[in-house]
Short mmCIF file of C-alpha atoms in Angstrom, two decimals:
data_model
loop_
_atom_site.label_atom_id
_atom_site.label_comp_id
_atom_site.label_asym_id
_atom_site.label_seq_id
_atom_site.Cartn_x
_atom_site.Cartn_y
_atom_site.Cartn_z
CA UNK A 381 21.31 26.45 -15.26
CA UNK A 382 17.64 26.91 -13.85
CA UNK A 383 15.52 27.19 -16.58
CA UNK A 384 12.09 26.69 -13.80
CA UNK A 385 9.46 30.03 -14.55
CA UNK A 386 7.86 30.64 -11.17
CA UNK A 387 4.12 32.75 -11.13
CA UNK A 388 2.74 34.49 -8.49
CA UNK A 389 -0.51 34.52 -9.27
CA UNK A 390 -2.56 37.35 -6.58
CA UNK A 391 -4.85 39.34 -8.51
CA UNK A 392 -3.99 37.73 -11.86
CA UNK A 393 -4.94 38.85 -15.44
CA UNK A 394 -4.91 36.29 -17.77
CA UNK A 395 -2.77 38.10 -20.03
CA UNK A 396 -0.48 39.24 -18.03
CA UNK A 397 0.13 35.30 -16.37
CA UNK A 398 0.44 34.46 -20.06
CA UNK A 399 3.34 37.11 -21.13
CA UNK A 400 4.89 35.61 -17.19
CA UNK A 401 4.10 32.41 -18.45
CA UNK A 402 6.71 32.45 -21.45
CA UNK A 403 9.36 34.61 -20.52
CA UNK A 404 12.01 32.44 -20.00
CA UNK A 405 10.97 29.90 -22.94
CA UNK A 406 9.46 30.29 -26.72
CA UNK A 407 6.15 31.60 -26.58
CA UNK A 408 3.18 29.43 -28.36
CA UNK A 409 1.04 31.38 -30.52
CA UNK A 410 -1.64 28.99 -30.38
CA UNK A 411 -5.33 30.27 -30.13
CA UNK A 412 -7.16 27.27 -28.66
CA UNK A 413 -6.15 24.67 -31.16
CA UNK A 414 -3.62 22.91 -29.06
CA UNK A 415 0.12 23.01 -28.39
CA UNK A 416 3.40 20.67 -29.81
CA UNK A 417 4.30 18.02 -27.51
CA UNK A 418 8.09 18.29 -29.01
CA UNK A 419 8.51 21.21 -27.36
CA UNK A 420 9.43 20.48 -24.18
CA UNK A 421 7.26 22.75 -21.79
CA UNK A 422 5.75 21.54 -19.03
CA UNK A 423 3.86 23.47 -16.45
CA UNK A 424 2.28 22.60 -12.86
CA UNK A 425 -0.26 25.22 -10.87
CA UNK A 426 0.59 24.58 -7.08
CA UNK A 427 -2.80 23.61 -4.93
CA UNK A 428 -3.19 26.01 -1.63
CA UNK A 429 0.15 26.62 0.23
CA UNK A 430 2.27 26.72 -3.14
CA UNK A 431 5.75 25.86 -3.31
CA UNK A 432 7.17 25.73 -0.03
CA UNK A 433 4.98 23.72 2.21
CA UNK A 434 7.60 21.03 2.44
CA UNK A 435 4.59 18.11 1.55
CA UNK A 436 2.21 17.76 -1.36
CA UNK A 437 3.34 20.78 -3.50
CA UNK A 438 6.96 20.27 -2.51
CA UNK A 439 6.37 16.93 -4.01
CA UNK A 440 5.07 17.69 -7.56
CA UNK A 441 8.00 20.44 -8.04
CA UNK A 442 10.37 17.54 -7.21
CA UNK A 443 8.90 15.89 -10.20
CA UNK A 444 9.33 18.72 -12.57
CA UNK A 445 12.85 19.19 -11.51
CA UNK A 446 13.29 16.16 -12.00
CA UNK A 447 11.75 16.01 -15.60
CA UNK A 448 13.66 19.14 -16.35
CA UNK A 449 16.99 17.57 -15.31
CA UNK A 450 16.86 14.17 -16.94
CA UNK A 451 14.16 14.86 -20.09
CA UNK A 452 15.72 18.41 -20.77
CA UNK A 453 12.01 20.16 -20.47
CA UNK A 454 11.92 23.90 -19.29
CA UNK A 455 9.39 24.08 -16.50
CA UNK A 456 6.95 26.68 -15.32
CA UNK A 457 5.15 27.26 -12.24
CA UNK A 458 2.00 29.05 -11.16
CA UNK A 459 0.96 29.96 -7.11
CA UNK A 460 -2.50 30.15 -6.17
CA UNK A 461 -4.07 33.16 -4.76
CA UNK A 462 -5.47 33.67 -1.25
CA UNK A 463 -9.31 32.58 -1.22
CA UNK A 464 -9.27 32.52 -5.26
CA UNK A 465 -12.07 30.57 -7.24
CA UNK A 466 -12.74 28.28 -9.84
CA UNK A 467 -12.30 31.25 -12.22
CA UNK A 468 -8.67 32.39 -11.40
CA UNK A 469 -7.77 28.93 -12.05
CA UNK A 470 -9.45 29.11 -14.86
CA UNK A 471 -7.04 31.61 -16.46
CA UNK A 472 -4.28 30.15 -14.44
CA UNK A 473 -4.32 27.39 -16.52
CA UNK A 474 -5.02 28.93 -19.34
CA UNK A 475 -2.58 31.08 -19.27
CA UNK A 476 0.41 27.89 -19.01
CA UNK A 477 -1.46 26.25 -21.92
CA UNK A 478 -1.78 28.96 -24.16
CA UNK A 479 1.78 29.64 -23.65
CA UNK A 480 2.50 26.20 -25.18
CA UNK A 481 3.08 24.24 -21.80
CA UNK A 482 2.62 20.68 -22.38
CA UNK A 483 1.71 19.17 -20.14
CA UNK A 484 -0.10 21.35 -17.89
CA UNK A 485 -0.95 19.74 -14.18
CA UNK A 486 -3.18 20.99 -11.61
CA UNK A 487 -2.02 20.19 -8.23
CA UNK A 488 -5.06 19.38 -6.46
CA UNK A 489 -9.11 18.11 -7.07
CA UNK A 490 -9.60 21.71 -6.56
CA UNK A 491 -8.07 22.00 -10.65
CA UNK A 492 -11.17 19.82 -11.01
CA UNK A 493 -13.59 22.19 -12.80
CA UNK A 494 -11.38 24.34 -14.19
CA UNK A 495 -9.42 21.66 -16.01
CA UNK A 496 -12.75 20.53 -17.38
CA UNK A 497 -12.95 23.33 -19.14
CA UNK A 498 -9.56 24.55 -19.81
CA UNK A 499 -9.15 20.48 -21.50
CA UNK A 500 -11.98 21.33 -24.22
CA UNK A 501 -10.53 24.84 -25.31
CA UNK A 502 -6.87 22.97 -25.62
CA UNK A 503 -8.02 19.94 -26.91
CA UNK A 504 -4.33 18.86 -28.10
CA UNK A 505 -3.00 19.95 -24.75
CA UNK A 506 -2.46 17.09 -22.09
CA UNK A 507 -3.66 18.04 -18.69
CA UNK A 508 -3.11 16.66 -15.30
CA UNK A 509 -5.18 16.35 -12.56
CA UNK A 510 -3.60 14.86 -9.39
CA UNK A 511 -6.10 13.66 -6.93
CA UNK A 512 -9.55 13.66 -8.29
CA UNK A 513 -11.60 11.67 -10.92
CA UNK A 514 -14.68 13.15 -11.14
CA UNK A 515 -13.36 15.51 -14.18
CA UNK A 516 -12.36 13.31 -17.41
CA UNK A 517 -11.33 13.89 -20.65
CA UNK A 518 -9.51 12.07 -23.88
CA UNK A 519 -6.54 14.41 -22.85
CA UNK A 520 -7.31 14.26 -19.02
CA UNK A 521 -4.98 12.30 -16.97
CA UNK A 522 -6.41 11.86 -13.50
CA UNK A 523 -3.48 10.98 -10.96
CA UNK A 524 -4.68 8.95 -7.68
CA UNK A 525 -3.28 7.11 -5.33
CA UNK A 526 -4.41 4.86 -2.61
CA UNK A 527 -3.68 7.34 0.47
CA UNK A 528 -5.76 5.09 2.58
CA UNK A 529 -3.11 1.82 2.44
CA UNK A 530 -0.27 4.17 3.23
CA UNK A 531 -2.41 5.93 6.25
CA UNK A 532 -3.27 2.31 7.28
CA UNK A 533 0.49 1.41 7.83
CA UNK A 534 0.63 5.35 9.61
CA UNK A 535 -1.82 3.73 12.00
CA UNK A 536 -0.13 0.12 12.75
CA UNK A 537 3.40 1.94 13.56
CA UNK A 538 1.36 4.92 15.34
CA UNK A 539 0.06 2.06 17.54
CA UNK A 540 3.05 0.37 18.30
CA UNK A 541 4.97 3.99 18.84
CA UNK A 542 2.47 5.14 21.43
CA UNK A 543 2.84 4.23 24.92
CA UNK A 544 -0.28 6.02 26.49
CA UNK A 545 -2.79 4.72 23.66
CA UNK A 546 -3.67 7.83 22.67
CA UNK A 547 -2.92 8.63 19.10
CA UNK A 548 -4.41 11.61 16.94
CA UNK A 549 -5.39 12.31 13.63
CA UNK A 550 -5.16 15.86 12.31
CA UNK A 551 -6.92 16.73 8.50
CA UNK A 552 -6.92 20.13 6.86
CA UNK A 553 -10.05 20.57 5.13
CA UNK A 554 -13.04 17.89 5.93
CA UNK A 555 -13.49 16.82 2.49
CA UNK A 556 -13.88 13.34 1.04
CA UNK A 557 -10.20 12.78 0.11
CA UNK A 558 -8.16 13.64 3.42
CA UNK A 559 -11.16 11.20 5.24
CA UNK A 560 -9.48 8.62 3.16
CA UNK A 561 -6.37 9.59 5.34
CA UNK A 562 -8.48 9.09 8.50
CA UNK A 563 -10.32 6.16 7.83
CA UNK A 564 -7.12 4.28 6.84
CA UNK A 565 -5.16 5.13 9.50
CA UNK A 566 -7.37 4.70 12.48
CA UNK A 567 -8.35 1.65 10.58
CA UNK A 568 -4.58 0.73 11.03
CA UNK A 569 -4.82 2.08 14.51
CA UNK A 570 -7.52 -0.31 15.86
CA UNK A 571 -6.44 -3.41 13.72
CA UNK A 572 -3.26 -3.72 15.50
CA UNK A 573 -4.56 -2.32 19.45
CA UNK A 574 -8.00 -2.62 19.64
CA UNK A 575 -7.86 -0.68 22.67
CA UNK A 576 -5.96 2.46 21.08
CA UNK A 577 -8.31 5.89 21.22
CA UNK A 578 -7.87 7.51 18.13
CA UNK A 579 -8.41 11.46 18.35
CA UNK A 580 -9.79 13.04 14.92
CA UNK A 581 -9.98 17.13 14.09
CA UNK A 582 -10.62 18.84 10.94
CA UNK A 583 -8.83 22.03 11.00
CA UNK A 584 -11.53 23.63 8.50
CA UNK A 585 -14.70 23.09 6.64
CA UNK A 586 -15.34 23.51 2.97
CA UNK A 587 -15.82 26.35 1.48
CA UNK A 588 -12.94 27.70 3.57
CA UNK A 589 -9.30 25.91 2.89
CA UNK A 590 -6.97 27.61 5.61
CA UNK A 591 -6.67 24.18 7.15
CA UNK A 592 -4.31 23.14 3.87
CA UNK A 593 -2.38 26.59 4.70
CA UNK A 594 -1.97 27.82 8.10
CA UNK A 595 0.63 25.99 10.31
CA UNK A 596 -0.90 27.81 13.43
CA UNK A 597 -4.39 26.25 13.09
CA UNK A 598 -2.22 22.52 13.01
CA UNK A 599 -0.35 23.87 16.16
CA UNK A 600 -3.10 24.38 18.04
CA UNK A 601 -4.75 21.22 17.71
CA UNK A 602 -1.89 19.74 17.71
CA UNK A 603 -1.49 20.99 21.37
CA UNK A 604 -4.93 19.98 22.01
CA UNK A 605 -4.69 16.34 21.37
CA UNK A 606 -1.22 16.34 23.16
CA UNK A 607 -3.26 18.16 26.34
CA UNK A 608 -5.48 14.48 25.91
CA UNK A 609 -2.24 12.39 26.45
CA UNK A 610 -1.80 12.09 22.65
CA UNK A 611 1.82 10.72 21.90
CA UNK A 612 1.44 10.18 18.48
CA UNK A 613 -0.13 12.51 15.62
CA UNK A 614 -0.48 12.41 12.25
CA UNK A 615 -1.77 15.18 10.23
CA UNK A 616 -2.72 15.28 6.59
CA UNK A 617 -3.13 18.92 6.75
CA UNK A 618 -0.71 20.22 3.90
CA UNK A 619 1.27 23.78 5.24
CA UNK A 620 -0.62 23.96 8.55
CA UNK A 621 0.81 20.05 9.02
CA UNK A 622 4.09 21.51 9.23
CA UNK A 623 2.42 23.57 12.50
CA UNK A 624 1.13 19.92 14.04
CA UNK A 625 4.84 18.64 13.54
CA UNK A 626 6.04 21.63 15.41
CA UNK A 627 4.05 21.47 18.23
CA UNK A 628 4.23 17.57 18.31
CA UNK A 629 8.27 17.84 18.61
CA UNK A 630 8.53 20.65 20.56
CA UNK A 631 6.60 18.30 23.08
CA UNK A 632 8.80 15.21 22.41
CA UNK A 633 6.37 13.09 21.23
CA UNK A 634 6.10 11.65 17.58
CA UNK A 635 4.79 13.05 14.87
CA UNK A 636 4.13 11.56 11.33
CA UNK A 637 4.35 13.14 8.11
CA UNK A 638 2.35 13.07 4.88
CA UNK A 639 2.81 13.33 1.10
CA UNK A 640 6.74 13.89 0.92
CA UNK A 641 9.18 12.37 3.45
CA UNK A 642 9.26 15.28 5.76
CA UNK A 643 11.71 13.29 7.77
CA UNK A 644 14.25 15.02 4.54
CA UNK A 645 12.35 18.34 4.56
CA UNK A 646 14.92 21.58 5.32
CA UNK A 647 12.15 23.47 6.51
CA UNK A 648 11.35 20.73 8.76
CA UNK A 649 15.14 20.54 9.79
CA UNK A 650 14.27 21.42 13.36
CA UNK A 651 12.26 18.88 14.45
CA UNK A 652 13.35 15.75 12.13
CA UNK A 653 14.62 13.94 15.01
CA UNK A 654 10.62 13.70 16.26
CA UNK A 655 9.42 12.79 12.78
CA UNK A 656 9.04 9.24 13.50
CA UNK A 657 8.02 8.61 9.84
CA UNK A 658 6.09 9.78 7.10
CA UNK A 659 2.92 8.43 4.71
CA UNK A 660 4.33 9.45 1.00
CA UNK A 661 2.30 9.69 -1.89
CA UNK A 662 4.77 9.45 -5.12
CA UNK A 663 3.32 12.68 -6.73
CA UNK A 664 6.76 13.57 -7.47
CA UNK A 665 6.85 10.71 -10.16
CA UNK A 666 3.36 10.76 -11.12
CA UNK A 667 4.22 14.03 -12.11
CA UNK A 668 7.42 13.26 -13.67
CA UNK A 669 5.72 10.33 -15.85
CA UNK A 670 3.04 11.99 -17.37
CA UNK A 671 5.25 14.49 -18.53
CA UNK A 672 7.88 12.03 -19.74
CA UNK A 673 4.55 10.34 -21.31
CA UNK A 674 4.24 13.55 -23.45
CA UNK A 675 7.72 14.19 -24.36
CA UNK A 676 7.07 10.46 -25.87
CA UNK A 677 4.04 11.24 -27.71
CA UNK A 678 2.30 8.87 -26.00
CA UNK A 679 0.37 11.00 -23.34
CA UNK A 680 -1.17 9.19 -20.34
CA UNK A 681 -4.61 9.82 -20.22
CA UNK A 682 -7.45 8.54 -17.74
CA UNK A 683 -7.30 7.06 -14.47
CA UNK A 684 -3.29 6.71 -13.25
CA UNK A 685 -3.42 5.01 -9.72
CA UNK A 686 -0.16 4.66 -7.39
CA UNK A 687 -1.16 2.19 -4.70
CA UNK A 688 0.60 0.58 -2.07
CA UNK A 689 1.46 -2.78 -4.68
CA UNK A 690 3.41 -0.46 -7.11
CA UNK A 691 5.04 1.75 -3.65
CA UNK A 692 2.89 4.50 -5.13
CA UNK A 693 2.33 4.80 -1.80
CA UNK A 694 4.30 3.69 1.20
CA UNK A 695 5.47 4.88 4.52
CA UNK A 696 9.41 6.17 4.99
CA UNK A 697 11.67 5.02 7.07
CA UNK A 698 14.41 7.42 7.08
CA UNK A 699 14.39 8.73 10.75
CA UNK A 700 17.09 5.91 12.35
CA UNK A 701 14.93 5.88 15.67
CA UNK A 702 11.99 4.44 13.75
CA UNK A 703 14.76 1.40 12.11
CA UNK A 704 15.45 0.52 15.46
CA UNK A 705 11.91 -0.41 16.39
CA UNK A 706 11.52 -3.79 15.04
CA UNK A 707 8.65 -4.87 16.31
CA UNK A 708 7.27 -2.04 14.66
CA UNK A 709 8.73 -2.42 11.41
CA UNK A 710 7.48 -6.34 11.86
CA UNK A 711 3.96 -5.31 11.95
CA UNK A 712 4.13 -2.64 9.28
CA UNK A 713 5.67 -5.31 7.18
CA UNK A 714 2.87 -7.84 7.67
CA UNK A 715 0.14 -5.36 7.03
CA UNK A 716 1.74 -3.95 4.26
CA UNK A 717 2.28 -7.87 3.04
CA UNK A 718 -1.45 -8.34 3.40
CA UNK A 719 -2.57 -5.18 1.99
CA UNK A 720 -1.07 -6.22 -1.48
CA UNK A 721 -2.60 -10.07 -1.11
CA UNK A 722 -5.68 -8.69 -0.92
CA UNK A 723 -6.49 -10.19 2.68
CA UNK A 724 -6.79 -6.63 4.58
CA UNK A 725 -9.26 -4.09 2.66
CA UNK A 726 -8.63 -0.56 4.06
CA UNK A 727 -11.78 1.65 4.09
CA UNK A 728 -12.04 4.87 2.30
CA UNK A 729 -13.96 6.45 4.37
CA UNK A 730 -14.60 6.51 8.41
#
C-alpha cells in the first residue's frame, strides 16, 4: 500500500501543513526538542517545479520510494509555492519536522537559509540539504555532487553527436551551481573539437526562478539555438528542460538530459527516441542513504559528495542509438577514465 503524504503547499499556514503533515502517520508532539529516529518518518520539500518535472525532483522522490519500500519508512512530501520566500520554507519545514519526520530534506540550495534555522530549533532532527554547502550544522547533511564531470562527458559525446559543430547549452536560473553545468560541458565540448561553437542561454536571472519551471521559456530557446544550426542541446533547466527536449526532438536533432535519465521518463515518452543521453546526478540515492543513515542511528552529517569516481555522477546510456556510436562511447570512456586519474580537471565555473 502507499503510505507517501503529499503537501501542496500555496498559501500555507504552518499549522495547517503540520495537521497535513501527519495525517497518514503518528503525529510527534515534540515542541522544538527534536524527534525519534526509530520512527521511521522521513520527509523531502520538492525545490521549484515539485514532483513531476521528470528530472531533479523526480529524482529525490525515487529515493524516498525507494527508502519506503526496502527500509519500511512512511514518507511525506511538501510542494513549493509559486514565487514563495525564505519564510514559507521556513514553516514548510517546520511543519515536516515538528510532525516527527526524520529526516527532513530540502530539495534544493534554495532550503539553504531556511534549514539553517529550522536545524537549530530541531536540534535532534537530521536535515538534508541537497546541493549547497554554505549552510552547516552538527545535524546538517549537505548533499553535492560533482555536476561539472558528468556535464564534461555531456560535452565530449555532444561533440562527437553533432555534425554542424554547433552545440548549445541551455541553464534555468544563472546562478553559481547550474554554471558548473556550463563550464563542464563546454569544457568537454572544446577538449574533444576545438573548433565546436558552444551556444550558452540562461533562461532567467536571480531573484526570479521561472527558468527551473516553465517548459515554454526552454522551448523557445531551444528553437533559437536550433535557428543557429544547433544539433545538439543540453539544458540543465529543471521543468522548463523538459520544453528544450521538446523542441529539440520535434526538430530531430539531439537533445541531452539532466539529473534523472530522462531517456526512462513517461512524461518524456514522446520524444525518448531524440534523447541521445542524459547527465544524472544520483540524488535518488543520496536521498535514500541519508535516510537509511537515520533509520541506523548513525545520521550522515556534513559534506556528502557523489562524484564521477563513486558514479555519483555519470552520463546514461539507455537510448540504443547512442550504444551504437562507438566512437563516441570511446571518447566518453577515456575522459571519464581520466577524470577519475586525476589527469583532466573540469572547471567549475566558465
Amino acid at each position: 500500500m502507499r503510505r507517501i503524504t503529499r503537501i501542496t503547499t500555496v498559501g500555507i499556514a504552518s499549522a495547517a501543513l503540520a495537521l497535513s503533515a501527519t495525517a497518514c502517520g503518528k503525529s510527534s508532539t515534540d515542541s522544538g526538542s527534536g524527534t525519534d529516529s526509530k520512527a521511521g518518518k522521513a520527509a523531502i520539500a520538492y525545490d521549484i517545479g515539485g514532483r513531476g518535472d521528470q528530472s531533479f525532483n523526480d529524482a529525490a522522490y525515487a529515493g524516498l520510494k525507494k527508502a519506503e519500500d526496502e527500509l519500511g519508512v512512511k514518507g511525506a512530501e511538501a510542494e513549493p509555492s509559486e514565487g514563495e520566500g525564505d519564510a514559507d520554507k521556513v514553516q514548510r519545514l517546520t511543519a515536516l519536522a515538528r510532525a516527527g519526520n526524520n529526516p527532513v530534506i530540502g530539495v534544493g540550495f534554495a532550503y539553504a537559509p531556511a534549514i539553517e534555522k529550522v536545524a537549530k530549533a530541531y536540534p535532534k532532527t537530521t536535515f538534508g540539504l541537497i546541493d549547497d554547502t554554505s549552510k552547516t550544522g552538527p545535524n546538517i547533511a549537505n548533499l553535492v555532487f560533482n555536476e561539472e564531470q558528468g556535464s564534461y562527458l555531456a560535452g565530449v559525446a555532444a561533440a562527437k553527436a553533432s555534425k554542424t559543430g554547433t552545440v548549445g547549452f541551455i541553464g534555468g536560473v544563472e546562478v553559481p551551481l547550474i554554471k558548473k553545468f556550463e563550464a563542464g560541458f563546454a569544457q568537454g565540448v572544446k577538449d574533444t573539437n576545438p573548433n565546436a561553437k558552444v551556444l550558452t542561454q540562461y533562461l532567467t536571472q536571480p531573484p526570479n526562478f521561472d527558468g527551473f519551471a516553465k517548459p515554454d521559456l526552454g522551448k523557445a530557446a531551444a528553437q533559437g539555438m536550433l535557428d543557429r544550426k544547433a544539433d545538439v542541446i543540453y539544458a540543465a533547466a529543471g521543468l522548463a528542460g523538459s520544453g528544450a527536449i521538446e523542441a529539440t526532438a520535434k526538430a530531430g536533432k539531439w537533445a541531452i538530459g539532466v539529473d534523472s535519465d530522462q531517456y526512462n521518463q513517461k512524461g518524456l515518452a514522446a520524444y525518448k527516441e531524440r534523447i541521445l543521453t542524459s547527465v544524472t546526478k544520483d540524488v535518488s540515492d543520496s536521498v535514500f542513504n541519508l535516510i537509511k543513515s537515520v533509520k541506523d542511528g548513525k545520521p550522515q552529517t556534513g559534506e556528502v559528495r557523489y562524484g564521477l569516481a563513486a558514479d555519483g555522477v555519470g552520463l546514461a546510456d539507455s537510448n540504443p542509438e547512442y550504444k551504437k556510436m562507438t566512437d563516441l562511447i570511446a571518447a566518453v570512456d577515456k575522459a571519464k577514465k581520466e577524470i577519475v586519474d586525476g589527469k583532466i580537471t573540469v572547471k567549475t565555473a566558465p
